[in-house]
XYZ file of C-alpha atoms in Angstrom:
529
model
C 153.441 -65.946 122.624
C 150.405 -67.015 121.914
C 149.293 -64.570 119.501
C 152.225 -65.849 117.306
C 150.853 -68.926 117.376
C 147.330 -68.182 116.471
C 148.474 -66.199 113.218
C 150.611 -70.027 113.004
C 147.735 -71.401 112.631
C 146.123 -68.975 110.091
C 148.969 -68.970 108.344
C 149.158 -72.905 107.796
C 145.434 -72.829 106.952
C 145.008 -70.559 104.226
C 149.152 -72.862 102.847
C 146.621 -75.778 103.261
C 143.922 -73.632 101.471
C 146.230 -72.413 98.560
C 147.836 -76.247 97.882
C 144.124 -77.537 97.683
C 142.839 -74.709 95.203
C 146.116 -75.506 93.405
C 145.833 -79.670 93.617
C 142.269 -78.605 92.435
C 143.212 -76.739 89.341
C 145.775 -79.052 87.896
C 143.022 -81.712 88.549
C 140.877 -79.922 86.227
C 143.686 -79.171 83.759
C 144.184 -82.920 83.520
C 140.027 -83.497 83.648
C 140.623 -81.368 80.531
C 143.056 -83.251 78.786
C 141.729 -85.864 78.776
C 137.907 -84.609 77.362
C 140.824 -83.312 73.900
C 141.497 -87.063 73.343
C 137.418 -88.903 72.012
C 136.918 -92.224 72.047
C 134.221 -94.561 70.932
C 131.344 -93.950 73.045
C 132.082 -90.759 74.132
C 129.211 -88.272 74.119
C 129.224 -84.909 73.104
C 131.771 -85.097 69.816
C 130.150 -82.948 66.329
C 131.767 -82.402 63.428
C 129.974 -81.090 60.528
C 130.672 -80.824 56.530
C 130.366 -78.860 54.674
C 128.524 -79.530 51.224
C 128.268 -77.863 47.932
C 124.874 -79.356 47.337
C 121.953 -81.145 49.180
C 120.830 -84.893 48.872
C 118.983 -86.217 46.525
C 116.786 -88.562 48.662
C 117.733 -91.462 51.534
C 115.965 -94.194 49.056
C 118.547 -96.114 47.313
C 116.925 -95.935 43.956
C 117.037 -92.200 43.766
C 120.250 -91.227 42.627
C 121.821 -87.937 43.082
C 123.179 -85.037 40.560
C 125.834 -87.399 39.510
C 125.043 -90.559 40.994
C 123.715 -92.068 44.347
C 124.799 -89.132 47.525
C 127.704 -90.750 48.521
C 126.812 -89.751 52.554
C 123.835 -92.621 52.665
C 126.836 -94.611 52.269
C 127.067 -94.437 56.416
C 123.538 -95.301 56.658
C 123.586 -97.923 54.273
C 126.959 -100.657 53.256
C 128.098 -102.243 50.263
C 129.090 -106.101 49.779
C 132.581 -105.166 48.947
C 134.432 -101.405 48.746
C 137.381 -100.099 47.633
C 140.301 -99.241 49.818
C 142.528 -95.954 49.675
C 145.227 -97.445 46.806
C 141.461 -98.686 45.027
C 142.443 -102.319 45.889
C 138.243 -104.645 46.026
C 137.947 -105.720 49.645
C 134.941 -106.552 51.111
C 132.480 -104.981 53.517
C 129.601 -106.980 54.288
C 130.421 -109.728 51.837
C 133.203 -112.191 52.690
C 134.351 -113.892 49.773
C 133.538 -113.518 46.634
C 133.746 -115.760 43.438
C 133.405 -116.457 39.776
C 132.374 -119.482 37.229
C 130.768 -120.596 34.298
C 132.984 -117.437 32.860
C 131.713 -114.578 35.270
C 128.111 -115.936 34.140
C 127.591 -117.445 37.677
C 129.110 -114.891 40.800
C 128.421 -116.416 44.040
C 128.999 -113.766 47.163
C 129.300 -115.582 50.860
C 128.201 -112.644 53.630
C 129.635 -111.595 56.831
C 127.858 -113.534 59.573
C 126.511 -112.048 62.975
C 125.609 -108.917 61.284
C 122.486 -106.887 62.264
C 121.321 -103.333 60.559
C 120.722 -101.012 62.837
C 117.139 -101.980 64.234
C 118.052 -105.318 65.222
C 117.399 -107.347 62.196
C 119.589 -109.638 60.930
C 121.392 -109.021 57.223
C 121.129 -112.366 55.218
C 120.838 -113.209 52.286
C 116.706 -112.534 52.534
C 117.941 -108.649 53.175
C 120.323 -108.703 50.046
C 118.536 -110.314 47.113
C 115.609 -107.861 48.927
C 118.062 -104.729 48.812
C 119.348 -105.421 44.745
C 116.392 -106.648 43.703
C 114.833 -103.559 44.444
C 117.451 -101.511 42.904
C 117.282 -103.014 39.613
C 113.705 -102.195 39.613
C 114.399 -98.387 39.805
C 117.196 -98.794 37.681
C 119.476 -97.656 40.269
C 121.195 -101.141 38.191
C 121.473 -101.981 34.313
C 122.408 -105.731 35.313
C 121.437 -108.673 32.651
C 120.332 -110.948 35.310
C 118.299 -114.178 36.006
C 117.837 -113.984 39.023
C 119.174 -114.394 41.762
C 119.150 -117.537 44.369
C 119.888 -117.839 47.926
C 120.609 -121.612 49.090
C 120.933 -119.919 52.709
C 121.025 -117.700 55.203
C 124.482 -116.548 54.576
C 125.063 -117.424 51.110
C 123.814 -115.371 47.631
C 124.426 -116.601 44.156
C 123.343 -113.961 40.854
C 123.145 -115.935 37.629
C 123.487 -113.697 34.719
C 121.727 -113.627 30.646
C 125.492 -113.463 30.013
C 129.062 -113.017 30.571
C 129.240 -110.171 33.519
C 132.738 -109.514 34.475
C 131.980 -106.174 36.613
C 129.699 -107.585 38.883
C 132.800 -106.959 42.607
C 133.044 -103.166 41.442
C 128.770 -102.791 40.798
C 129.232 -104.099 44.278
C 130.643 -101.256 46.112
C 128.230 -99.406 44.769
C 124.953 -101.059 45.364
C 123.551 -99.804 48.780
C 121.688 -103.270 51.618
C 119.179 -102.035 53.317
C 116.729 -103.708 55.449
C 113.214 -104.633 54.111
C 112.076 -102.474 57.274
C 112.905 -99.473 55.844
C 109.763 -100.080 53.642
C 105.984 -100.252 54.968
C 103.892 -103.162 53.739
C 103.411 -100.997 50.351
C 106.685 -101.244 49.256
C 107.201 -97.635 49.720
C 110.231 -96.059 51.494
C 110.009 -94.568 54.654
C 113.051 -94.483 56.829
C 116.448 -95.279 56.431
C 117.645 -98.676 58.349
C 121.237 -100.048 57.015
C 124.178 -102.175 58.711
C 126.193 -98.562 58.101
C 128.038 -96.996 61.082
C 125.746 -93.631 61.242
C 122.459 -93.448 61.643
C 119.699 -90.911 60.379
C 118.783 -88.256 63.193
C 117.403 -85.398 61.264
C 117.052 -83.731 57.858
C 116.251 -80.408 56.795
C 116.454 -79.782 53.035
C 118.620 -77.437 51.991
C 120.103 -77.322 54.995
C 121.597 -79.907 56.812
C 121.459 -83.804 57.002
C 122.388 -84.862 61.224
C 123.299 -88.514 61.517
C 124.231 -89.810 64.606
C 126.585 -92.882 65.905
C 125.162 -96.313 65.480
C 126.198 -97.569 69.114
C 125.179 -101.366 68.135
C 127.462 -101.327 65.016
C 128.873 -104.226 64.052
C 132.847 -103.201 62.974
C 134.751 -100.726 64.744
C 132.601 -97.692 65.921
C 133.076 -93.698 64.710
C 134.579 -92.153 67.379
C 132.634 -88.965 66.506
C 128.527 -88.795 68.198
C 127.698 -87.019 65.504
C 127.953 -85.719 62.289
C 125.938 -82.620 60.989
C 126.473 -82.125 57.037
C 125.521 -78.893 55.834
C 124.667 -77.303 52.862
C 126.795 -74.304 51.926
C 126.562 -74.365 48.024
C 128.961 -71.008 47.066
C 131.887 -72.478 47.044
C 132.904 -69.508 48.869
C 131.065 -68.863 51.192
C 131.892 -73.187 52.149
C 135.283 -71.804 52.300
C 134.768 -68.376 54.995
C 132.594 -71.110 57.201
C 135.289 -73.366 57.730
C 137.839 -70.401 58.218
C 135.444 -68.771 60.811
C 135.028 -71.952 62.363
C 131.623 -72.636 61.623
C 132.393 -75.681 59.827
C 135.429 -78.150 60.764
C 135.547 -79.916 57.496
C 134.681 -78.722 53.427
C 135.461 -79.829 49.939
C 135.830 -78.753 46.771
C 137.067 -75.563 47.594
C 138.512 -72.491 45.853
C 141.493 -73.321 44.615
C 142.913 -70.070 46.088
C 141.590 -70.682 49.366
C 142.666 -74.237 49.634
C 146.644 -72.115 49.583
C 145.801 -69.416 52.244
C 144.017 -71.584 54.340
C 147.321 -74.333 54.006
C 149.231 -70.959 54.203
C 148.481 -70.325 58.179
C 149.380 -73.651 58.745
C 146.296 -74.100 60.877
C 144.566 -76.991 58.081
C 145.280 -79.870 56.652
C 144.858 -81.013 52.956
C 143.732 -84.473 52.713
C 144.398 -85.340 48.652
C 143.308 -88.673 46.857
C 143.597 -88.686 43.564
C 140.309 -89.694 41.253
C 139.252 -91.395 38.647
C 137.484 -88.697 37.735
C 137.441 -87.417 34.274
C 136.625 -83.882 33.192
C 136.224 -83.834 29.406
C 134.971 -82.324 26.695
C 133.229 -84.269 23.367
C 132.872 -83.446 20.371
C 129.664 -84.441 18.307
C 130.525 -86.762 15.498
C 127.376 -87.253 14.736
C 127.536 -83.607 11.876
C 129.991 -81.289 10.715
C 132.658 -79.794 11.749
C 133.302 -83.301 13.643
C 132.016 -86.038 11.428
C 135.968 -85.250 10.009
C 138.816 -87.233 12.382
C 140.961 -84.372 11.376
C 138.976 -81.664 12.483
C 138.885 -83.404 15.821
C 142.896 -84.473 16.530
C 143.390 -81.239 15.769
C 141.010 -79.462 18.204
C 143.294 -82.083 20.630
C 146.551 -80.562 19.026
C 145.214 -77.396 19.585
C 144.345 -77.490 23.415
C 146.820 -76.940 25.976
C 145.575 -78.732 28.421
C 148.366 -78.505 30.927
C 148.034 -74.715 30.627
C 144.534 -74.546 31.216
C 144.490 -77.232 34.287
C 147.544 -75.105 36.107
C 146.239 -71.500 35.161
C 142.382 -71.476 35.522
C 141.569 -74.977 37.366
C 144.563 -75.552 39.938
C 147.475 -78.175 40.548
C 146.256 -78.574 43.651
C 142.759 -79.379 42.612
C 142.952 -81.202 39.354
C 145.699 -84.210 37.986
C 145.750 -82.707 33.971
C 145.093 -85.510 31.042
C 148.269 -85.639 29.998
C 148.533 -89.540 29.370
C 145.293 -89.311 27.833
C 141.414 -90.508 29.152
C 142.722 -92.986 32.125
C 145.587 -90.173 33.162
C 144.918 -90.678 36.734
C 147.234 -93.021 39.475
C 143.616 -95.041 39.667
C 144.762 -96.657 36.220
C 147.960 -97.135 36.453
C 146.984 -101.030 35.909
C 144.782 -100.782 33.016
C 147.158 -97.358 31.573
C 148.496 -98.460 28.034
C 152.347 -97.050 29.180
C 154.099 -96.307 25.447
C 151.166 -94.732 24.112
C 151.612 -90.879 23.860
C 148.688 -88.803 23.863
C 148.041 -85.759 22.037
C 150.649 -82.925 23.680
C 150.029 -79.053 22.716
C 150.844 -78.233 19.102
C 149.103 -75.489 17.264
C 151.597 -75.837 13.923
C 149.738 -79.831 13.512
C 146.572 -78.827 14.329
C 147.115 -76.072 11.499
C 148.179 -78.867 9.143
C 145.338 -80.443 10.017
C 142.512 -77.870 9.743
C 144.066 -77.652 6.188
C 143.814 -80.887 5.083
C 140.344 -81.249 6.041
C 139.348 -77.552 3.737
C 139.566 -75.683 6.096
C 141.524 -72.150 5.522
C 140.803 -68.259 6.280
C 140.009 -67.646 2.758
C 139.133 -63.719 3.672
C 141.957 -63.118 6.040
C 140.117 -62.763 9.138
C 141.551 -65.272 10.923
C 138.279 -66.896 10.848
C 138.413 -70.385 8.767
C 135.717 -71.455 6.568
C 135.075 -74.290 3.775
C 132.637 -74.084 1.617
C 131.610 -70.665 1.768
C 130.453 -71.472 5.272
C 132.637 -70.207 8.817
C 134.900 -72.766 11.487
C 132.449 -71.521 14.089
C 130.971 -73.525 16.824
C 129.291 -73.732 20.128
C 130.589 -74.717 23.692
C 128.317 -76.242 26.217
C 129.898 -75.336 29.939
C 129.364 -77.265 33.102
C 127.873 -75.474 36.319
C 128.558 -78.295 37.957
C 132.076 -77.030 38.808
C 132.746 -73.421 39.608
C 135.364 -73.909 36.939
C 133.052 -74.946 34.120
C 132.594 -71.340 32.063
C 136.383 -70.342 32.505
C 137.766 -73.999 31.310
C 135.915 -73.239 27.952
C 136.579 -69.687 28.035
C 140.427 -70.897 27.877
C 139.487 -73.206 25.008
C 137.817 -70.672 23.236
C 140.765 -68.727 23.173
C 143.165 -71.398 22.255
C 140.993 -71.970 19.611
C 140.333 -68.705 18.314
C 144.287 -68.780 17.195
C 144.248 -71.456 14.756
C 141.507 -69.741 13.090
C 137.987 -71.455 15.139
C 135.424 -69.245 16.385
C 133.684 -70.629 19.453
C 130.455 -69.661 21.354
C 130.424 -70.167 24.699
C 127.022 -70.730 26.381
C 127.029 -71.691 30.447
C 123.460 -74.859 31.208
C 122.325 -76.161 33.670
C 122.752 -79.869 34.370
C 120.016 -80.960 32.992
C 119.602 -78.990 30.208
C 122.971 -79.985 28.988
C 122.519 -83.790 29.167
C 119.357 -83.085 27.101
C 121.722 -81.014 24.667
C 123.737 -84.201 24.750
C 120.829 -86.171 24.535
C 119.354 -85.038 22.237
C 123.208 -83.675 19.559
C 122.177 -80.424 19.301
C 125.814 -79.153 20.733
C 129.033 -79.200 18.919
C 131.207 -79.338 22.002
C 130.194 -80.105 25.565
C 131.818 -80.223 29.203
C 131.166 -84.037 30.829
C 132.893 -85.686 33.740
C 133.482 -89.228 33.240
C 131.067 -92.259 34.963
C 133.875 -93.067 37.793
C 132.274 -94.360 41.044
C 135.452 -96.955 41.287
C 138.644 -96.851 39.914
C 136.988 -99.485 37.087
C 136.375 -97.277 33.293
C 134.088 -100.166 32.093
C 130.906 -98.090 32.324
C 131.558 -94.883 31.295
C 133.615 -96.447 28.783
C 130.609 -98.168 27.697
C 128.093 -95.016 28.990
C 129.406 -92.892 26.173
C 131.616 -95.228 23.605
C 129.540 -98.116 23.515
C 125.789 -99.252 23.112
C 124.311 -99.097 26.698
C 123.331 -95.483 26.223
C 123.210 -95.006 23.074
C 121.173 -91.437 23.068
C 124.729 -90.875 25.431
C 127.341 -92.317 22.934
C 129.212 -89.003 21.535
C 131.256 -92.060 19.508
C 129.526 -93.706 16.252
C 132.530 -96.246 16.051
C 132.223 -99.927 15.842
C 134.967 -101.569 16.443
C 135.301 -99.721 19.913
C 131.817 -100.889 20.974
C 132.872 -104.256 20.489
C 135.920 -103.755 22.444
C 133.720 -101.514 25.470
C 131.055 -105.285 24.787
C 134.296 -107.466 24.971
C 134.692 -105.451 28.508
C 131.778 -106.726 30.155
C 132.665 -110.462 29.551
C 136.164 -110.701 30.589
C 136.462 -112.432 33.968
C 140.366 -112.785 33.930
C 142.466 -109.224 34.932
C 145.343 -109.900 31.869
C 142.582 -110.292 28.996
C 141.049 -107.064 30.102
C 144.845 -104.911 30.586
C 144.919 -106.064 27.065
C 140.932 -105.078 25.792
C 141.675 -101.357 28.112
C 145.030 -101.182 25.195
C 143.864 -101.634 22.605
C 140.304 -99.199 23.561
C 142.743 -96.407 24.370
C 145.122 -96.850 21.236
C 141.717 -96.279 19.491
C 140.839 -93.403 20.862
C 143.846 -91.381 20.552
C 143.244 -92.432 17.154
C 139.423 -91.480 16.978
C 140.002 -88.570 19.343
C 136.221 -89.068 20.885
C 137.238 -85.480 22.992
C 139.681 -82.743 24.371
C 140.100 -85.500 27.715
C 141.025 -82.537 30.688
C 141.952 -83.904 33.884
C 141.469 -86.215 37.018
C 139.484 -83.913 39.459
C 141.498 -84.957 42.480
C 139.310 -85.731 45.801
C 140.619 -82.977 48.206
C 139.468 -81.747 51.897
C 140.548 -79.015 54.104
C 139.792 -79.886 57.487
C 140.892 -77.837 60.462
C 143.451 -78.804 62.710
C 141.654 -79.898 65.598
C 140.319 -82.944 63.167
C 142.538 -86.016 63.445
C 143.151 -89.566 62.722
C 141.589 -88.838 58.998
C 141.886 -91.600 56.433
C 139.829 -91.854 53.050
C 138.905 -94.731 50.896
C 139.168 -95.054 47.101
C 135.709 -94.746 44.574
C 132.768 -92.400 45.415
C 131.282 -94.626 47.891
C 134.430 -93.208 50.207
C 134.038 -89.770 49.624
C 133.224 -89.320 53.270
C 134.578 -92.625 53.963
C 136.438 -90.785 56.911
C 133.915 -89.930 58.733
C 134.037 -93.263 60.080
C 137.654 -93.241 61.986
C 138.338 -89.257 62.652
C 138.068 -88.054 65.661
C 138.389 -83.925 66.923
C 138.258 -82.208 69.824
C 135.539 -79.732 69.798
């Protein structure tokens, strides 16, 4: 009996021990589940983002390739921003109003905001920031002066009406004067944004940490690491292997494969950025509008975009320069753009005096062959392939095209010197207001880059800067689209949509509009590491 009782006690202890072990494992399991729900304030949540090129600088005065580096808008914030539907919203501004037909703008600032080092955000800091950007020629404003009637009011007085100011304010970063040393030299980035700068290894990685004193909703991730991976295919492989969590500008084939696996989420945002090919209208043969129109008819835009670029990342410009959904509010609805029609192209070329005299398939005029050069871009992976597709289409109507691929600096130098026949370009698309883009290439803002010298077009573009009322601006854009259809300054190819691919572990993804919003999802995402 004693032996039996002893064994019973042993069994009881063993059973109790087993129960405690099971309870411990269950608690550990629950603890693990809780770690998969990161919240603002958690430590150790890191997200790695693969980027195609390094930033140029953290100094707000410095432009990157194509504009300000969008990563900077996580440290510095603008007064206004564009939401996911491209509506203007206040970030650091409470309101903005125009007076004197847009010659005077008054901006009321949010109160209670501080920079990441604790210094106050106020009208003096805004004035300092804008004057610094103007001096550095980051902003090209016809500004007369900036007034600060009180700590939270900024008044901008222009020499002439300046209707596009609200859009410009979405890209103008605001920073603390403590970002500079006593001599005025930039030393470190200090902004109001949701992240602060931690480390930068040039051409390798850029590291931001959460701003624990951020005035708005704090990010859910603790650390952001931007890893520089220039090769598109290598970047895709890094995402597939888990080396990074998020990437953009990926090859279409890789996007399709990752979507097929069901282990990745694909996020697509319409973009106002237009990729196009400009004609040199200042010299033969493209000084003849009939030739330009003929080439527009000769290029099968829809086929090129679908087969070369991919509809997953691009929207064909079948409605002209304002084909993006972001431009719905100003696109002329009844305007029919150029469709693929090689027969019409040949008719126009014949009207312009171009004939195949010797039967070799290449047109001639006054003893000169129709041979031109197309300068392709290296900024996009598809630059050469697009140029070669255009080359093939133009060969069908008797135009011989030589493709030359140039780096961005050399390409823009050729544009500036007008040493080209055709050149691949992108639109200026920080916002969904195309005024800067039209002014840059069709207006008088940067005459060295103007590809179409047309007085009526230039006058209409100038009027955009003076038109504050939306209806008036819309009518001007309608007239400009009609004229651009008639004058055919280039072949409008496609809008490069913003496509971001993320691992399943990334949740709560949301992206704001415009270039500054490119990495705005880092404000809100969560991730299970």
